[in-house]
């Protein structure tokens, strides 16, 4: 199975700063990578699919890029509600897997 | 868009059986792939398997094949996840999700069911 490794494990930033999260795959997932946001006590929420397509209702400050094995989620200017854990997930091969997450915390 | 409403928290003993439910609200799920995701305490999500509610075609991650059973009843707009013999290591939150394909992204998530297995 494909292993997704996210870095850093924790990102400490202030509101208004730019967040850059990384997801690296153990083999190519082509473009078939998604990002999810999870807040404490809530289910994950789909943010981005197929590397760069924002889901319905997701603000433009969230953007995704990459291809093959290296992917990035960028939050251009952190809002208070963006502090959460972010997971990447691929759908290229069976089984689909998630990364272990990046916790974006308030500095 | 359909919402997924899950059954309530469960506390069970090792060796007991359990079936948890995920009901569609606001629209039918009979033409949907409904997946199940495990999230153990403090860990990332793990995709377990999926079922197409319309024809009951089910598929499992190798890690969960034989450990759980996914089923559905389209007449009551509900999907299920069941265990025949629980282990302490099954303690987790379980989410149902609506996927766009059998091997697809999870666009809609249920509210989660907490399962605690303890003697």
PDB file of C-alpha atoms in Angstrom:
ATOM      1  CA  UNK A   1       0.000   0.000   0.000  1.00  0.00           C
ATOM      2  CA  UNK A   2       1.023   3.592  -0.563  1.00  0.00           C
ATOM      3  CA  UNK A   3       2.326   5.372   2.524  1.00  0.00           C
ATOM      4  CA  UNK A   4       1.661   9.107   2.822  1.00  0.00           C
ATOM      5  CA  UNK A   5       4.074  11.041   5.027  1.00  0.00           C
ATOM      6  CA  UNK A   6       3.023  14.501   6.172  1.00  0.00           C
ATOM      7  CA  UNK A   7       5.334  17.201   7.437  1.00  0.00           C
ATOM      8  CA  UNK A   8       5.738  18.911   9.716  1.00  0.00           C
ATOM      9  CA  UNK A   9       3.801  17.069  12.419  1.00  0.00           C
ATOM     10  CA  UNK A  10       3.004  20.404  14.063  1.00  0.00           C
ATOM     11  CA  UNK A  11       3.039  23.898  12.589  1.00  0.00           C
ATOM     12  CA  UNK A  12       2.879  26.805  15.027  1.00  0.00           C
ATOM     13  CA  UNK A  13       1.744  30.015  13.353  1.00  0.00           C
ATOM     14  CA  UNK A  14      -0.132  33.215  14.076  1.00  0.00           C
ATOM     15  CA  UNK A  15      -3.376  34.371  12.439  1.00  0.00           C
ATOM     16  CA  UNK A  16      -2.630  36.116   9.165  1.00  0.00           C
ATOM     17  CA  UNK A  17       0.486  34.047   8.467  1.00  0.00           C
ATOM     18  CA  UNK A  18       0.904  31.671   5.538  1.00  0.00           C
ATOM     19  CA  UNK A  19       0.792  27.919   6.206  1.00  0.00           C
ATOM     20  CA  UNK A  20       2.551  25.414   3.972  1.00  0.00           C
ATOM     21  CA  UNK A  21       1.835  21.723   4.606  1.00  0.00           C
ATOM     22  CA  UNK A  22       3.566  18.863   2.831  1.00  0.00           C
ATOM     23  CA  UNK A  23       2.422  15.364   1.885  1.00  0.00           C
ATOM     24  CA  UNK A  24       4.877  12.917   0.317  1.00  0.00           C
ATOM     25  CA  UNK A  25       3.793   9.580  -1.185  1.00  0.00           C
ATOM     26  CA  UNK A  26       5.898   6.392  -1.177  1.00  0.00           C
ATOM     27  CA  UNK A  27       5.086   6.005  -4.882  1.00  0.00           C
ATOM     28  CA  UNK A  28       3.370   8.141  -7.453  1.00  0.00           C
ATOM     29  CA  UNK A  29      -0.287   8.929  -6.846  1.00  0.00           C
ATOM     30  CA  UNK A  30      -0.355  10.884 -10.113  1.00  0.00           C
ATOM     31  CA  UNK A  31      -2.778  13.726  -9.217  1.00  0.00           C
ATOM     32  CA  UNK A  32      -5.208  11.718  -7.104  1.00  0.00           C
ATOM     33  CA  UNK A  33      -4.688  13.342  -3.750  1.00  0.00           C
ATOM     34  CA  UNK A  34      -7.125  15.055  -1.411  1.00  0.00           C
ATOM     35  CA  UNK A  35      -6.823  17.202   1.708  1.00  0.00           C
ATOM     36  CA  UNK A  36      -9.161  17.140   4.703  1.00  0.00           C
ATOM     37  CA  UNK A  37      -9.505  19.410   7.731  1.00  0.00           C
ATOM     38  CA  UNK A  38     -10.487  18.064  11.144  1.00  0.00           C
ATOM     39  CA  UNK A  39     -11.350  20.145  14.181  1.00  0.00           C
ATOM     40  CA  UNK A  40     -11.564  18.670  17.702  1.00  0.00           C
ATOM     41  CA  UNK A  41     -14.700  16.611  18.213  1.00  0.00           C
ATOM     42  CA  UNK A  42     -15.705  16.848  14.555  1.00  0.00           C
ATOM     43  CA  UNK A  43     -15.534  14.615  11.528  1.00  0.00           C
ATOM     44  CA  UNK A  44     -12.976  15.433   8.840  1.00  0.00           C
ATOM     45  CA  UNK A  45     -14.145  17.746   6.050  1.00  0.00           C
ATOM     46  CA  UNK A  46     -13.026  17.514   2.432  1.00  0.00           C
ATOM     47  CA  UNK A  47     -11.137  20.651   1.389  1.00  0.00           C
ATOM     48  CA  UNK A  48      -9.419  19.764  -1.884  1.00  0.00           C
ATOM     49  CA  UNK A  49      -9.650  16.875  -4.337  1.00  0.00           C
ATOM     50  CA  UNK A  50      -7.430  15.813  -7.236  1.00  0.00           C
ATOM     51  CA  UNK A  51      -4.527  17.927  -5.944  1.00  0.00           C
ATOM     52  CA  UNK A  52      -6.027  21.366  -6.505  1.00  0.00           C
ATOM     53  CA  UNK A  53      -9.841  21.366  -6.820  1.00  0.00           C
ATOM     54  CA  UNK A  54     -11.486  23.122  -3.886  1.00  0.00           C
ATOM     55  CA  UNK A  55     -14.631  21.454  -2.573  1.00  0.00           C
ATOM     56  CA  UNK A  56     -17.900  23.371  -2.487  1.00  0.00           C
ATOM     57  CA  UNK A  57     -17.808  26.236  -0.019  1.00  0.00           C
ATOM     58  CA  UNK A  58     -14.075  26.088   0.675  1.00  0.00           C
ATOM     59  CA  UNK A  59     -12.514  29.574   0.754  1.00  0.00           C
ATOM     60  CA  UNK A  60      -9.978  30.611  -1.863  1.00  0.00           C
ATOM     61  CA  UNK A  61      -7.249  31.010   0.769  1.00  0.00           C
ATOM     62  CA  UNK A  62      -6.903  27.215   0.607  1.00  0.00           C
ATOM     63  CA  UNK A  63      -4.944  25.949  -2.381  1.00  0.00           C
ATOM     64  CA  UNK A  64      -3.291  22.696  -3.347  1.00  0.00           C
ATOM     65  CA  UNK A  65      -0.454  21.863  -5.691  1.00  0.00           C
ATOM     66  CA  UNK A  66       1.920  19.093  -6.672  1.00  0.00           C
ATOM     67  CA  UNK A  67       2.036  15.883  -8.676  1.00  0.00           C
ATOM     68  CA  UNK A  68       3.510  12.404  -8.524  1.00  0.00           C
ATOM     69  CA  UNK A  69       4.885  12.019  -5.002  1.00  0.00           C
ATOM     70  CA  UNK A  70       5.073  15.555  -3.605  1.00  0.00           C
ATOM     71  CA  UNK A  71       2.066  17.663  -2.717  1.00  0.00           C
ATOM     72  CA  UNK A  72       1.449  20.891  -0.833  1.00  0.00           C
ATOM     73  CA  UNK A  73      -1.541  22.467   0.873  1.00  0.00           C
ATOM     74  CA  UNK A  74      -1.192  26.208   1.291  1.00  0.00           C
ATOM     75  CA  UNK A  75      -3.348  28.435   3.450  1.00  0.00           C
ATOM     76  CA  UNK A  76      -2.491  31.936   2.270  1.00  0.00           C
ATOM     77  CA  UNK A  77      -3.507  33.836   5.400  1.00  0.00           C
ATOM     78  CA  UNK A  78      -4.609  31.904   8.457  1.00  0.00           C
ATOM     79  CA  UNK A  79      -7.993  32.719   9.929  1.00  0.00           C
ATOM     80  CA  UNK A  80      -8.813  31.724  13.541  1.00  0.00           C
ATOM     81  CA  UNK A  81     -11.091  28.926  12.291  1.00  0.00           C
ATOM     82  CA  UNK A  82      -8.249  27.342  10.262  1.00  0.00           C
ATOM     83  CA  UNK A  83      -6.372  26.049  13.298  1.00  0.00           C
ATOM     84  CA  UNK A  84      -6.994  22.324  13.039  1.00  0.00           C
ATOM     85  CA  UNK A  85      -5.454  19.041  11.924  1.00  0.00           C
ATOM     86  CA  UNK A  86      -5.026  18.465   8.192  1.00  0.00           C
ATOM     87  CA  UNK A  87      -4.814  15.061   6.496  1.00  0.00           C
ATOM     88  CA  UNK A  88      -3.920  14.070   2.975  1.00  0.00           C
ATOM     89  CA  UNK A  89      -5.465  11.001   1.301  1.00  0.00           C
ATOM     90  CA  UNK A  90      -4.834   9.260  -2.027  1.00  0.00           C
ATOM     91  CA  UNK A  91      -7.225   7.230  -4.165  1.00  0.00           C
ATOM     92  CA  UNK A  92      -4.779   5.885  -6.746  1.00  0.00           C
ATOM     93  CA  UNK A  93      -4.517   2.256  -5.718  1.00  0.00           C
ATOM     94  CA  UNK A  94      -6.210  -0.200  -3.371  1.00  0.00           C
ATOM     95  CA  UNK A  95      -6.418   0.478  -0.482  1.00  0.00           C
ATOM     96  CA  UNK A  96      -6.817   4.223  -0.153  1.00  0.00           C
ATOM     97  CA  UNK A  97      -4.723   5.579   2.683  1.00  0.00           C
ATOM     98  CA  UNK A  98      -4.380   8.764   4.728  1.00  0.00           C
ATOM     99  CA  UNK A  99      -1.337  10.572   6.049  1.00  0.00           C
ATOM    100  CA  UNK A 100      -0.788  10.869   9.794  1.00  0.00           C
ATOM    101  CA  UNK A 101      -1.734  14.546   9.850  1.00  0.00           C
ATOM    102  CA  UNK A 102      -0.300  18.014  10.434  1.00  0.00           C
ATOM    103  CA  UNK A 103      -1.567  19.954  13.418  1.00  0.00           C
ATOM    104  CA  UNK A 104      -1.738  23.675  12.669  1.00  0.00           C
ATOM    105  CA  UNK A 105      -1.735  25.352  16.064  1.00  0.00           C
ATOM    106  CA  UNK A 106      -1.833  28.935  17.244  1.00  0.00           C
ATOM    107  CA  UNK A 107       1.599  30.308  18.108  1.00  0.00           C
TER     108      UNK A 107
ATOM    109  CA  UNK B   1     -27.155  17.186  -0.266  1.00  0.00           C
ATOM    110  CA  UNK B   2     -27.589  14.032   1.759  1.00  0.00           C
ATOM    111  CA  UNK B   3     -26.573  14.061   5.410  1.00  0.00           C
ATOM    112  CA  UNK B   4     -25.363  10.917   7.169  1.00  0.00           C
ATOM    113  CA  UNK B   5     -26.649  10.317  10.685  1.00  0.00           C
ATOM    114  CA  UNK B   6     -24.926   7.639  12.723  1.00  0.00           C
ATOM    115  CA  UNK B   7     -26.122   5.576  15.662  1.00  0.00           C
ATOM    116  CA  UNK B   8     -25.025   6.406  19.191  1.00  0.00           C
ATOM    117  CA  UNK B   9     -21.966   5.521  21.206  1.00  0.00           C
ATOM    118  CA  UNK B  10     -21.457   1.910  22.259  1.00  0.00           C
ATOM    119  CA  UNK B  11     -19.639   0.323  25.195  1.00  0.00           C
ATOM    120  CA  UNK B  12     -18.970  -3.381  24.752  1.00  0.00           C
ATOM    121  CA  UNK B  13     -16.907  -6.195  26.241  1.00  0.00           C
ATOM    122  CA  UNK B  14     -14.294  -8.156  24.299  1.00  0.00           C
ATOM    123  CA  UNK B  15     -15.888 -11.008  22.372  1.00  0.00           C
ATOM    124  CA  UNK B  16     -19.274  -9.311  22.010  1.00  0.00           C
ATOM    125  CA  UNK B  17     -20.864  -8.564  18.663  1.00  0.00           C
ATOM    126  CA  UNK B  18     -21.907  -5.120  17.434  1.00  0.00           C
ATOM    127  CA  UNK B  19     -23.655  -3.513  14.482  1.00  0.00           C
ATOM    128  CA  UNK B  20     -23.603   0.266  14.025  1.00  0.00           C
ATOM    129  CA  UNK B  21     -25.750   2.205  11.594  1.00  0.00           C
ATOM    130  CA  UNK B  22     -25.497   5.139   9.204  1.00  0.00           C
ATOM    131  CA  UNK B  23     -28.758   6.566   7.878  1.00  0.00           C
ATOM    132  CA  UNK B  24     -29.101   8.961   4.984  1.00  0.00           C
ATOM    133  CA  UNK B  25     -31.163  12.052   5.661  1.00  0.00           C
ATOM    134  CA  UNK B  26     -32.501  14.516   3.108  1.00  0.00           C
ATOM    135  CA  UNK B  27     -31.927  12.277   0.096  1.00  0.00           C
ATOM    136  CA  UNK B  28     -31.634   8.650  -0.862  1.00  0.00           C
ATOM    137  CA  UNK B  29     -28.303   6.846  -0.537  1.00  0.00           C
ATOM    138  CA  UNK B  30     -29.406   3.999  -2.812  1.00  0.00           C
ATOM    139  CA  UNK B  31     -27.227   5.339  -5.651  1.00  0.00           C
ATOM    140  CA  UNK B  32     -24.261   6.048  -3.388  1.00  0.00           C
ATOM    141  CA  UNK B  33     -21.022   4.444  -2.369  1.00  0.00           C
ATOM    142  CA  UNK B  34     -20.988   4.523   1.441  1.00  0.00           C
ATOM    143  CA  UNK B  35     -17.598   3.986   3.037  1.00  0.00           C
ATOM    144  CA  UNK B  36     -16.456   3.408   6.595  1.00  0.00           C
ATOM    145  CA  UNK B  37     -13.429   5.021   8.227  1.00  0.00           C
ATOM    146  CA  UNK B  38     -11.805   4.184  11.557  1.00  0.00           C
ATOM    147  CA  UNK B  39     -10.044   6.758  13.671  1.00  0.00           C
ATOM    148  CA  UNK B  40      -8.267   5.409  16.716  1.00  0.00           C
ATOM    149  CA  UNK B  41      -7.582   7.769  19.625  1.00  0.00           C
ATOM    150  CA  UNK B  42      -5.057  10.409  18.618  1.00  0.00           C
ATOM    151  CA  UNK B  43      -4.435   8.852  15.197  1.00  0.00           C
ATOM    152  CA  UNK B  44      -5.200   9.585  11.557  1.00  0.00           C
ATOM    153  CA  UNK B  45      -8.178   8.121   9.697  1.00  0.00           C
ATOM    154  CA  UNK B  46      -8.029   4.617   8.161  1.00  0.00           C
ATOM    155  CA  UNK B  47     -10.266   3.638   5.267  1.00  0.00           C
ATOM    156  CA  UNK B  48     -11.950   0.299   6.006  1.00  0.00           C
ATOM    157  CA  UNK B  49     -14.195  -0.460   3.058  1.00  0.00           C
ATOM    158  CA  UNK B  50     -17.185   0.620   1.017  1.00  0.00           C
ATOM    159  CA  UNK B  51     -20.563  -0.565  -0.221  1.00  0.00           C
ATOM    160  CA  UNK B  52     -22.731   0.494  -3.146  1.00  0.00           C
ATOM    161  CA  UNK B  53     -26.132   0.655  -1.493  1.00  0.00           C
ATOM    162  CA  UNK B  54     -28.065   0.029  -4.719  1.00  0.00           C
ATOM    163  CA  UNK B  55     -26.674  -3.448  -5.420  1.00  0.00           C
ATOM    164  CA  UNK B  56     -24.793  -4.224  -2.164  1.00  0.00           C
ATOM    165  CA  UNK B  57     -21.437  -4.535  -3.935  1.00  0.00           C
ATOM    166  CA  UNK B  58     -18.953  -4.316  -1.040  1.00  0.00           C
ATOM    167  CA  UNK B  59     -15.169  -4.001  -1.025  1.00  0.00           C
ATOM    168  CA  UNK B  60     -12.701  -4.026   1.848  1.00  0.00           C
ATOM    169  CA  UNK B  61      -9.247  -2.764   2.642  1.00  0.00           C
ATOM    170  CA  UNK B  62      -6.976  -5.797   3.156  1.00  0.00           C
ATOM    171  CA  UNK B  63      -6.373  -4.622   6.725  1.00  0.00           C
ATOM    172  CA  UNK B  64     -10.054  -4.994   7.546  1.00  0.00           C
ATOM    173  CA  UNK B  65     -11.087  -7.887   5.291  1.00  0.00           C
ATOM    174  CA  UNK B  66     -12.520 -10.641   7.487  1.00  0.00           C
ATOM    175  CA  UNK B  67     -12.510  -8.400  10.564  1.00  0.00           C
ATOM    176  CA  UNK B  68     -15.741  -6.500   9.853  1.00  0.00           C
ATOM    177  CA  UNK B  69     -18.809  -6.760   7.614  1.00  0.00           C
ATOM    178  CA  UNK B  70     -20.309  -3.860   5.700  1.00  0.00           C
ATOM    179  CA  UNK B  71     -23.947  -4.131   4.675  1.00  0.00           C
ATOM    180  CA  UNK B  72     -26.890  -1.920   3.741  1.00  0.00           C
ATOM    181  CA  UNK B  73     -30.679  -1.809   3.446  1.00  0.00           C
ATOM    182  CA  UNK B  74     -31.806   0.619   0.784  1.00  0.00           C
ATOM    183  CA  UNK B  75     -35.444   0.329   1.866  1.00  0.00           C
ATOM    184  CA  UNK B  76     -34.552   2.247   5.032  1.00  0.00           C
ATOM    185  CA  UNK B  77     -31.716   4.311   3.533  1.00  0.00           C
ATOM    186  CA  UNK B  78     -29.179   2.813   5.932  1.00  0.00           C
ATOM    187  CA  UNK B  79     -25.699   1.291   5.824  1.00  0.00           C
ATOM    188  CA  UNK B  80     -24.125  -0.810   8.567  1.00  0.00           C
ATOM    189  CA  UNK B  81     -20.754  -1.842   9.968  1.00  0.00           C
ATOM    190  CA  UNK B  82     -20.628  -4.933  12.133  1.00  0.00           C
ATOM    191  CA  UNK B  83     -18.272  -7.065  14.185  1.00  0.00           C
ATOM    192  CA  UNK B  84     -18.860 -10.653  15.279  1.00  0.00           C
ATOM    193  CA  UNK B  85     -16.289 -10.613  18.061  1.00  0.00           C
ATOM    194  CA  UNK B  86     -14.919  -7.296  19.297  1.00  0.00           C
ATOM    195  CA  UNK B  87     -11.387  -6.753  20.583  1.00  0.00           C
ATOM    196  CA  UNK B  88     -10.039  -3.995  22.785  1.00  0.00           C
ATOM    197  CA  UNK B  89      -8.104  -2.755  19.747  1.00  0.00           C
ATOM    198  CA  UNK B  90     -11.432  -2.005  18.009  1.00  0.00           C
ATOM    199  CA  UNK B  91     -11.863   0.971  20.357  1.00  0.00           C
ATOM    200  CA  UNK B  92     -12.164   3.970  18.046  1.00  0.00           C
ATOM    201  CA  UNK B  93     -14.488   6.458  16.412  1.00  0.00           C
ATOM    202  CA  UNK B  94     -16.085   5.072  13.253  1.00  0.00           C
ATOM    203  CA  UNK B  95     -17.313   7.398  10.530  1.00  0.00           C
ATOM    204  CA  UNK B  96     -19.481   6.594   7.556  1.00  0.00           C
ATOM    205  CA  UNK B  97     -18.835   8.643   4.446  1.00  0.00           C
ATOM    206  CA  UNK B  98     -20.315   9.151   1.009  1.00  0.00           C
ATOM    207  CA  UNK B  99     -17.706   8.559  -1.653  1.00  0.00           C
ATOM    208  CA  UNK B 100     -17.932   9.599  -5.284  1.00  0.00           C
ATOM    209  CA  UNK B 101     -16.634   6.191  -6.428  1.00  0.00           C
ATOM    210  CA  UNK B 102     -15.730   2.862  -4.827  1.00  0.00           C
ATOM    211  CA  UNK B 103     -12.201   4.245  -4.841  1.00  0.00           C
ATOM    212  CA  UNK B 104     -13.030   7.887  -4.350  1.00  0.00           C
ATOM    213  CA  UNK B 105     -12.858  10.852  -2.079  1.00  0.00           C
ATOM    214  CA  UNK B 106     -15.092  11.267   0.948  1.00  0.00           C
ATOM    215  CA  UNK B 107     -17.369  14.193   0.269  1.00  0.00           C
ATOM    216  CA  UNK B 108     -19.878  13.743   3.074  1.00  0.00           C
ATOM    217  CA  UNK B 109     -19.137  12.458   6.560  1.00  0.00           C
ATOM    218  CA  UNK B 110     -21.388  11.158   9.290  1.00  0.00           C
ATOM    219  CA  UNK B 111     -21.205  12.447  12.856  1.00  0.00           C
ATOM    220  CA  UNK B 112     -19.202   9.426  14.022  1.00  0.00           C
ATOM    221  CA  UNK B 113     -19.929   6.541  16.383  1.00  0.00           C
ATOM    222  CA  UNK B 114     -17.613   6.016  19.348  1.00  0.00           C
ATOM    223  CA  UNK B 115     -17.055   2.352  20.106  1.00  0.00           C
ATOM    224  CA  UNK B 116     -15.362   1.453  23.387  1.00  0.00           C
ATOM    225  CA  UNK B 117     -14.364  -2.151  24.009  1.00  0.00           C
ATOM    226  CA  UNK B 118     -13.267  -2.844  27.545  1.00  0.00           C
ATOM    227  CA  UNK B 119     -13.542  -5.644  30.043  1.00  0.00           C
TER     228      UNK B 119
END
